[in-house]
Short mmCIF file of C-alpha atoms in Angstrom, two decimals:
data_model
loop_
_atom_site.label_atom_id
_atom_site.label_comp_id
_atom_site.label_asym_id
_atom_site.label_seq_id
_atom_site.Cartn_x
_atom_site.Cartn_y
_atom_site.Cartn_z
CA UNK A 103 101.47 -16.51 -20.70
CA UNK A 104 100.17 -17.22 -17.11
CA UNK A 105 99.49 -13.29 -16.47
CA UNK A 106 97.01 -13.20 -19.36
CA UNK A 107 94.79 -15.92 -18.32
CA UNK A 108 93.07 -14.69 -15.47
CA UNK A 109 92.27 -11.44 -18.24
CA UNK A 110 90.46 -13.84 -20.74
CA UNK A 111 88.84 -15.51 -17.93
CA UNK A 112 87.15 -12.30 -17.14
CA UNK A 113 86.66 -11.38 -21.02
CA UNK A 114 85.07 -14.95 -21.51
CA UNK A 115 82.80 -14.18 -18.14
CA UNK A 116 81.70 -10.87 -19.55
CA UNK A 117 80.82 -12.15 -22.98
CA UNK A 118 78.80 -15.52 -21.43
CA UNK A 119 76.74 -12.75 -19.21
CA UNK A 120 75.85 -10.81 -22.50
CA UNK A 121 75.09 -14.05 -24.37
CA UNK A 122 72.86 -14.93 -21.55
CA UNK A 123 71.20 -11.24 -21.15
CA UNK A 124 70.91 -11.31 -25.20
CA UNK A 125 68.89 -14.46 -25.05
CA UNK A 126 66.71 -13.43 -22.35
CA UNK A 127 65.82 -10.25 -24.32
CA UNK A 128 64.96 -12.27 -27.21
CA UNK A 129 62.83 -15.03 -25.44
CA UNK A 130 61.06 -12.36 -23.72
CA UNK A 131 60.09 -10.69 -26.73
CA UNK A 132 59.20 -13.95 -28.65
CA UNK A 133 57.09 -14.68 -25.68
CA UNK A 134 55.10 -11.28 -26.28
CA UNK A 135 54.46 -11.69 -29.60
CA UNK A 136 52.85 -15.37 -29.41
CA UNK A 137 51.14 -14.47 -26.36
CA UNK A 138 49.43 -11.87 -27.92
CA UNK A 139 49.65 -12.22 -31.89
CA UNK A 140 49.64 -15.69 -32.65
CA UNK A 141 48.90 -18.31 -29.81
CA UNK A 142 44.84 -19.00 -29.74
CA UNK A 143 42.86 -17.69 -26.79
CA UNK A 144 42.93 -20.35 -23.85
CA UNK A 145 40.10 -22.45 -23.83
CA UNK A 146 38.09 -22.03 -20.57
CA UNK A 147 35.41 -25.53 -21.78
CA UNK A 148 36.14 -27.71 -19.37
CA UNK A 149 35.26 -25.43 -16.65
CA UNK A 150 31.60 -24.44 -17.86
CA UNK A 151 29.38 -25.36 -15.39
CA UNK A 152 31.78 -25.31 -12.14
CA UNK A 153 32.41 -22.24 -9.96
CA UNK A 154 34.68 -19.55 -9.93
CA UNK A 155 34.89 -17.56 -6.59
CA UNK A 156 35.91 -13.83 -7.58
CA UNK A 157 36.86 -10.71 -5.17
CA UNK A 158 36.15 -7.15 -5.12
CA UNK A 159 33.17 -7.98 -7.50
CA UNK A 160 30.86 -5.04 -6.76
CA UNK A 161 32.52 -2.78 -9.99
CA UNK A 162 35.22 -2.39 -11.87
CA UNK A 163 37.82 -5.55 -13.34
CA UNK A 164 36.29 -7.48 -10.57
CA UNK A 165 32.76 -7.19 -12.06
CA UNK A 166 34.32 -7.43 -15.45
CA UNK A 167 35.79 -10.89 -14.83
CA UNK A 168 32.70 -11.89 -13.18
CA UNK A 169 30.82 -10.86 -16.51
CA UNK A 170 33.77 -12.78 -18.52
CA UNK A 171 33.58 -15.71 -16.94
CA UNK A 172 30.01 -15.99 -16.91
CA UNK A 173 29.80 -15.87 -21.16
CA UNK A 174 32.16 -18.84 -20.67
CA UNK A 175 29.53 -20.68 -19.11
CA UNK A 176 31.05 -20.19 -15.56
CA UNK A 177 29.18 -20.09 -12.06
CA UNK A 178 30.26 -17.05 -10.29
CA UNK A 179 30.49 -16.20 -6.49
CA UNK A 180 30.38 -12.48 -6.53
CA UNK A 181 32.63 -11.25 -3.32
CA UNK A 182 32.85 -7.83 -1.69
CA UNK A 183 31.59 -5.14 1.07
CA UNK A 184 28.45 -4.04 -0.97
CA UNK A 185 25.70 -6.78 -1.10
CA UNK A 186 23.23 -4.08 -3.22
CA UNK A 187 26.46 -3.52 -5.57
CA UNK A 188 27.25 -7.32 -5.84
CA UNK A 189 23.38 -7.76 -6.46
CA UNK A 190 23.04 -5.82 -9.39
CA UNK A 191 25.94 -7.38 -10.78
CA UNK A 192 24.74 -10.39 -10.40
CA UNK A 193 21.50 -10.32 -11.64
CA UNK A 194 22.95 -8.95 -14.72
CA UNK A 195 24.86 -11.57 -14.73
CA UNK A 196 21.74 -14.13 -15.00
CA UNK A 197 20.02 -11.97 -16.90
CA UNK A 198 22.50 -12.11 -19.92
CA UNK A 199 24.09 -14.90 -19.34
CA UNK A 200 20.94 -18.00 -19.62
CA UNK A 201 22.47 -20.50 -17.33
CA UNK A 202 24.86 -19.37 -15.52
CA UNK A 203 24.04 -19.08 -11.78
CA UNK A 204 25.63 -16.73 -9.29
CA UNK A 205 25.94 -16.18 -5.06
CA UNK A 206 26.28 -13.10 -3.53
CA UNK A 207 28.80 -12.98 -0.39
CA UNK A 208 29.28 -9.39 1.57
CA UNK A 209 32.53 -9.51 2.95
CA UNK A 210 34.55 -6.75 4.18
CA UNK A 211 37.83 -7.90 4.24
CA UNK A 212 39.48 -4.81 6.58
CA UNK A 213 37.25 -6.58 9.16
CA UNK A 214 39.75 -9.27 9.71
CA UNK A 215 42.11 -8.24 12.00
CA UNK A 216 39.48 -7.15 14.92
CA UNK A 217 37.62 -11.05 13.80
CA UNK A 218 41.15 -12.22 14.31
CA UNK A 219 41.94 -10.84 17.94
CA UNK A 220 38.57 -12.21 18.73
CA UNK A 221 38.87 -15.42 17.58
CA UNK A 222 42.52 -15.31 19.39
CA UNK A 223 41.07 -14.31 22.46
CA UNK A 224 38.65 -17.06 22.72
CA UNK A 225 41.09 -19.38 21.97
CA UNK A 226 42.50 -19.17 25.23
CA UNK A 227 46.10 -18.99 25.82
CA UNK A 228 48.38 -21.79 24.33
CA UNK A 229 45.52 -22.79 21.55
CA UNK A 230 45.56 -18.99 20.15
CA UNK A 231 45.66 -20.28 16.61
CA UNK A 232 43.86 -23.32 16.33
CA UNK A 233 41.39 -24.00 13.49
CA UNK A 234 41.94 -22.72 9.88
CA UNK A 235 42.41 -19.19 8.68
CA UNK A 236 38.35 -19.79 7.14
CA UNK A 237 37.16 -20.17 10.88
CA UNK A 238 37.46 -16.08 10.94
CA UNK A 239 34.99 -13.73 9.16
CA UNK A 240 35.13 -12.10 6.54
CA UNK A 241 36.88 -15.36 5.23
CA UNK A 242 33.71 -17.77 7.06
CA UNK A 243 31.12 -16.50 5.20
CA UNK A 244 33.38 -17.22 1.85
CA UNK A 245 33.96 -20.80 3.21
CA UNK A 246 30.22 -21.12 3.94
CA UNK A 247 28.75 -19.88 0.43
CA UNK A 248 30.54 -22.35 -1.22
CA UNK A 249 30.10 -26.03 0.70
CA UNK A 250 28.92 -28.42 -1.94
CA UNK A 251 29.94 -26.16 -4.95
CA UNK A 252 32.82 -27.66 -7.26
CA UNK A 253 35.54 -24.42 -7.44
CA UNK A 254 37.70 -24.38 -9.76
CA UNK A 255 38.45 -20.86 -10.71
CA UNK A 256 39.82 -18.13 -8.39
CA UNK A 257 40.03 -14.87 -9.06
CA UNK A 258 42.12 -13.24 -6.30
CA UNK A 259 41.24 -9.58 -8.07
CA UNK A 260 40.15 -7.54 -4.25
CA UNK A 261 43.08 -4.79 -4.05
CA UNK A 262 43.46 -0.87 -3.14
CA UNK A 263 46.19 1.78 -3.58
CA UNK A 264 45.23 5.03 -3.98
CA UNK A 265 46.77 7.80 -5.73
CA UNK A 266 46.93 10.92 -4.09
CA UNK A 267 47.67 14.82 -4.09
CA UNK A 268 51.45 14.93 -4.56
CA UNK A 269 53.61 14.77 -2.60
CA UNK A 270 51.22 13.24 -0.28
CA UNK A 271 52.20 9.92 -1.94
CA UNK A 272 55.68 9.86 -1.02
CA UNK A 273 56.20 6.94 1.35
CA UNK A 274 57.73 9.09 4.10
CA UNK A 275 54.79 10.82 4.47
CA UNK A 276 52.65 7.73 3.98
CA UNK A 277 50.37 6.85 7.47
CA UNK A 278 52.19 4.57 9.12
CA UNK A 279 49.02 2.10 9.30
CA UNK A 280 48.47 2.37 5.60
CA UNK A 281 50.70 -1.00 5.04
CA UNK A 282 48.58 -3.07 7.56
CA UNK A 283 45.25 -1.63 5.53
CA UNK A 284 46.94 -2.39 2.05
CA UNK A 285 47.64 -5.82 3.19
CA UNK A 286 44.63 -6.81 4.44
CA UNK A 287 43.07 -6.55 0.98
CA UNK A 288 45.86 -7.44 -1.51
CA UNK A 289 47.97 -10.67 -0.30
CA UNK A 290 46.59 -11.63 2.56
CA UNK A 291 43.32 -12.22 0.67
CA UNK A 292 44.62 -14.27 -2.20
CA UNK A 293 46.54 -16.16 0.68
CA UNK A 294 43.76 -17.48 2.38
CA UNK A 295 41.11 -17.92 -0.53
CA UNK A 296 44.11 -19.62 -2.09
CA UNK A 297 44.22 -21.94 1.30
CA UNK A 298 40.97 -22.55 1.20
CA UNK A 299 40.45 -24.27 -2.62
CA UNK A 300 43.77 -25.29 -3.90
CA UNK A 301 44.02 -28.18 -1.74
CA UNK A 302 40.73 -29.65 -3.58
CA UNK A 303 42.11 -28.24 -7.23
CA UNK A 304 44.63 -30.40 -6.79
CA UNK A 305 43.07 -33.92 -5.26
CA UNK A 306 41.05 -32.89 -9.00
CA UNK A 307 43.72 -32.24 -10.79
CA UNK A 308 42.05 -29.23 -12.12
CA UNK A 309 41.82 -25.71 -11.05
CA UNK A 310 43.22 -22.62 -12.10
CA UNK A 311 43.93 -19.23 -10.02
CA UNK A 312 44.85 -15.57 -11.19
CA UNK A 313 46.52 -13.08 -9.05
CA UNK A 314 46.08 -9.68 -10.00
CA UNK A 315 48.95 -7.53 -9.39
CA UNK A 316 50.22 -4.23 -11.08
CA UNK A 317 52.80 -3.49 -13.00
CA UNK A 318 53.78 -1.12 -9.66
CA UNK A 319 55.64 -4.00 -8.25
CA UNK A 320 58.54 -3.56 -11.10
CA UNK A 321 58.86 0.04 -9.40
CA UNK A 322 56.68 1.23 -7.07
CA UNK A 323 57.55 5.06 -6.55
CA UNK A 324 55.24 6.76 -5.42
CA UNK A 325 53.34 3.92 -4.22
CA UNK A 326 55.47 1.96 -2.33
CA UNK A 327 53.06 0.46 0.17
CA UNK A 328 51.06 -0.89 -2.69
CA UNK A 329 53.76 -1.87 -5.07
CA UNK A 330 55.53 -3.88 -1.68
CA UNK A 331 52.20 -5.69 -1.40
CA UNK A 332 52.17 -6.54 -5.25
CA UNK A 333 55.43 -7.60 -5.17
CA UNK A 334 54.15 -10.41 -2.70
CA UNK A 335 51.77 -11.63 -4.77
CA UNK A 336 54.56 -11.83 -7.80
CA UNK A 337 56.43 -14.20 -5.55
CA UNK A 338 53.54 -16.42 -4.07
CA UNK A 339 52.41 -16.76 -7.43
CA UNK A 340 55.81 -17.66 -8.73
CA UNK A 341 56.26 -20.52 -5.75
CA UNK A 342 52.60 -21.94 -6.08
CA UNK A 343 53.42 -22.08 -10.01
CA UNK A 344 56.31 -24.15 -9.49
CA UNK A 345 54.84 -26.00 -6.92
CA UNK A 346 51.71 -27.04 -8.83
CA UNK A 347 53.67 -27.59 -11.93
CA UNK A 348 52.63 -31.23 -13.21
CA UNK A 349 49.27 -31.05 -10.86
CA UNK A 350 46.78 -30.38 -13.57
CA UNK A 351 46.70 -26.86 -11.36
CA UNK A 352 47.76 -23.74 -13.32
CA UNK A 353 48.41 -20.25 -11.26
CA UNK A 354 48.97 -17.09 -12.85
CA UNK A 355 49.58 -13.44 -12.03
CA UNK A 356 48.27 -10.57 -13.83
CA UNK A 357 49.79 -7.71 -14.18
CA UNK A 358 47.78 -4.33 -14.47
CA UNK A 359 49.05 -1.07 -16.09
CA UNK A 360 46.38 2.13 -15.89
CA UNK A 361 43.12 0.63 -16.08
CA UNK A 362 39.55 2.63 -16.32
CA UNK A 363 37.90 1.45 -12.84
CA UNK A 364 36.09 3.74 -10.22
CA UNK A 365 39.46 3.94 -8.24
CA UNK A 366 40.94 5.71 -10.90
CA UNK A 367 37.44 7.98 -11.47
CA UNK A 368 36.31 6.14 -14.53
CA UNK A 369 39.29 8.11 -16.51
CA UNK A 370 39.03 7.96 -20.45
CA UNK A 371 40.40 5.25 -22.15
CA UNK A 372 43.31 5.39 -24.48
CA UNK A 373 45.94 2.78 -25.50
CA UNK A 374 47.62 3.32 -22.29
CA UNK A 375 44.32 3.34 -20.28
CA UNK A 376 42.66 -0.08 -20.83
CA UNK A 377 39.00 -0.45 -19.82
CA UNK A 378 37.82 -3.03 -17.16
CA UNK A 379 36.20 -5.07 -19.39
CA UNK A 380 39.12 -5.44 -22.00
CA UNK A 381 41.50 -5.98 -19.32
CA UNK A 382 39.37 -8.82 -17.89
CA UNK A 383 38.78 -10.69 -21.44
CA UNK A 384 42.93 -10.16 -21.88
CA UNK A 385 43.48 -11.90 -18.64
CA UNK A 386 41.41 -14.84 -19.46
CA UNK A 387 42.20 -14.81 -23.22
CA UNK A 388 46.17 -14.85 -22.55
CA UNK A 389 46.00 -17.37 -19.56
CA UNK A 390 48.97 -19.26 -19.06
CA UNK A 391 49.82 -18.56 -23.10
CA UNK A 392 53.68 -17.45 -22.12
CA UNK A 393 54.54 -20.58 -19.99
CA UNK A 394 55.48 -17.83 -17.06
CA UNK A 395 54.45 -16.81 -13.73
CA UNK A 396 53.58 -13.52 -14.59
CA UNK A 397 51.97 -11.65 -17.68
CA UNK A 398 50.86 -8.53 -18.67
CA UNK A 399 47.60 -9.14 -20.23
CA UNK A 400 47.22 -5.85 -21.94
CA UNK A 401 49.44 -5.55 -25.05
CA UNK A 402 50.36 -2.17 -25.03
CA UNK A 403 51.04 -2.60 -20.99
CA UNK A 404 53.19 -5.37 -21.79
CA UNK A 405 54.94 -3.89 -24.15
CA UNK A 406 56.05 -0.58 -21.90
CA UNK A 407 57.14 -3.21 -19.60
CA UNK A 408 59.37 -4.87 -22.00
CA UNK A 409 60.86 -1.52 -22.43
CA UNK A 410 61.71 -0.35 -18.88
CA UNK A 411 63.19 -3.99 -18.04
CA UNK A 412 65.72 -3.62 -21.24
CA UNK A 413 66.68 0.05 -19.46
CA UNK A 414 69.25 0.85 -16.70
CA UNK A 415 67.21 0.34 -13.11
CA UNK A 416 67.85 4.22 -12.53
CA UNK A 417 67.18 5.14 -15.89
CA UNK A 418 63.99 3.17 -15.29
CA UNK A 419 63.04 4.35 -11.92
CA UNK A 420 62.93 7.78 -12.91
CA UNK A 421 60.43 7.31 -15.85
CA UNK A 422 58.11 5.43 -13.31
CA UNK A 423 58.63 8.50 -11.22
CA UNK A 424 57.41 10.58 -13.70
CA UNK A 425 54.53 8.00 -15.04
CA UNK A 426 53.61 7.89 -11.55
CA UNK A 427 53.74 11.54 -11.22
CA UNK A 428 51.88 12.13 -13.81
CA UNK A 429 49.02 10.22 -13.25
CA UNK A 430 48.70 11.68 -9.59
CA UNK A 431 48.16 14.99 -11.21
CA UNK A 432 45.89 13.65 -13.23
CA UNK A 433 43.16 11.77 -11.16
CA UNK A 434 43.37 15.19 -8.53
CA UNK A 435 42.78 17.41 -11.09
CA UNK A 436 39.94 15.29 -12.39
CA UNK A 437 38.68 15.52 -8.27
CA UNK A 438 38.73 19.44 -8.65
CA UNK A 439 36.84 19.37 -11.56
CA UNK A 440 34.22 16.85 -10.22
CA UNK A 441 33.56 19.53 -7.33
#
């Protein structure tokens, strides 16, 4: 009868939608497996001897990937606010690594916005924003280092969000300039270093780019400032890997869980906690390997992210809570102690 059909047209809707959510669920979870059981590691040759420019150098993943990169025969410019930090890294770097060269650039990227209103100012009204975003320090000096070097790598790694004494971290309670500062050294940075080399990658036809981000993004309670700003980089990486699809240009996004790193006081590792150095030979290792966007490098992180996409968003936002929650409590009792 007529009075049935619009029923089954509902019934045939709702099964199509499972169909559709089925498959996803099973792609995604063939796409973790390959990525990290059975595809080889991606081969990094053909950039051995070129330059990679890497952020927020001076310690931690940056430092790691600096160190990766560099036993795959890669030139490294070492980026960040402390020159003696970024020294010592780097001639580590050249001490290990027989070869491999390596420039230090100081750059404290909070500094932009008063280089900005300056270079506004002198502008002159009606020309405020002529020139490039590069024609402004901290980004000049990055711009400078490397005229007449061949990048081809970018690490866009530079990033903050601190966890704090609960429930200091709730957003309401947040300082209301703490957005600005977080975005000043997680998108905007990748932005404009992005700006700056891509164009050439792709005249090449050869480049590649990772954007770290965090697993926060998914979520982000507790840390919704940071997780906001990682959520950008999720979708500018998402439109510059469609966009540079077919260019011989790859761009990726890496996405941290808990990670051993002086901004999380060098906590103990554990199959949750990855250390810097594994996280950085994941990244590289599973580059571009699921034919995605975005990856967690990091099995086990991967893996818990599988999980909380398959649950109900609430059911989901409430276990981040208490992740979250829990690793506050953590890192300030591991302040108390180191008092």
């Amino acid at each position: 009868p007529l009075t049935t059909r619009p029923h089954m047209l509902c019934w045939l809707v709702v099964v199509a939608a499972a169909c559709v959510l089925s498959l996803r669920g099973v792609l995604e979870v063939a796409t973790f497996v390959y990525a990290h059981f059975v595809r080889r590691a991606t081969d990094w040759r053909a950039y051995a001897g070129e330059w990679a420019v890497v952020t927020g150098a001076s310690m931690g993943t940056g430092a790691a990937f600096c160190r990766a990169l560099a036993s795959r025969g890669i030139n490294v410019v070492l980026v960040a606010r402390s020159r003696d930090k970024l020294e010592a890294v780097a001639r580590d770097i050249e001490a290990t690594y027989r070869g491999v060269k390596t420039v230090v650039v100081a750059a404290d990227f909070l500094s932009y916005r008063a280089s900005l209103a300056a270079h506004v100012a002198k502008q002159g009204a009606g020309n405020e924003w002529a020139g490039v975003p590069w024609d402004v320090e901290p980004y000049r000096a990055i711009h400078e280092a490397t005229v007449g070097k061949e990048v081809s790598v970018i690490v866009n790694n530079v990033g903050g969000g601190e966890f704090g004494t609960l429930p200091l971290d709730y957003w309401h309670k947040s300082q209301p300039w703490a957005e600005e500062k977080i975005r000043m050294i997680n998108s905007l940075p990748a932005m404009i270093i992005s700006s700056m080399f891509l164009p050439h990658m792709l005249e090449r036809h050869h480049g590649r780019i990772i954007n770290v981000s965090s697993l926060a993004s998914c979520f982000g309670v507790l840390l919704a400032n940071y997780a906001s700003d990682k959520s950008k980089i999720n979708t500018f990486t998402a439109a510059l890997f469609e966009e540079c699809r077919g260019a011989g240009v790859e761009v990726h996004a890496a996405l941290f869980g808990e990670v051993s790193t002086p901004g999380t006081r060098n906590e103990p590792t554990s199959l949750m906690v990855c250390s810097a150095g594994r996280i950085a030979e994941d990244t590289l290792r599973t580059y571009g390997s699921a034919g995605v966007p975005m990856i967690a490098p990091y099995w086990p992180h991967h893996f818990g992210w599988l999980v909380m996409r398959a649950m109900p968003e609430r059911v989901a936002l409430w276990l981040f809570h208490r992740i979250t929650s829990g690793i506050c409590q953590k890192l300030t009792s591991m302040d108390h102690k180191s008092k």
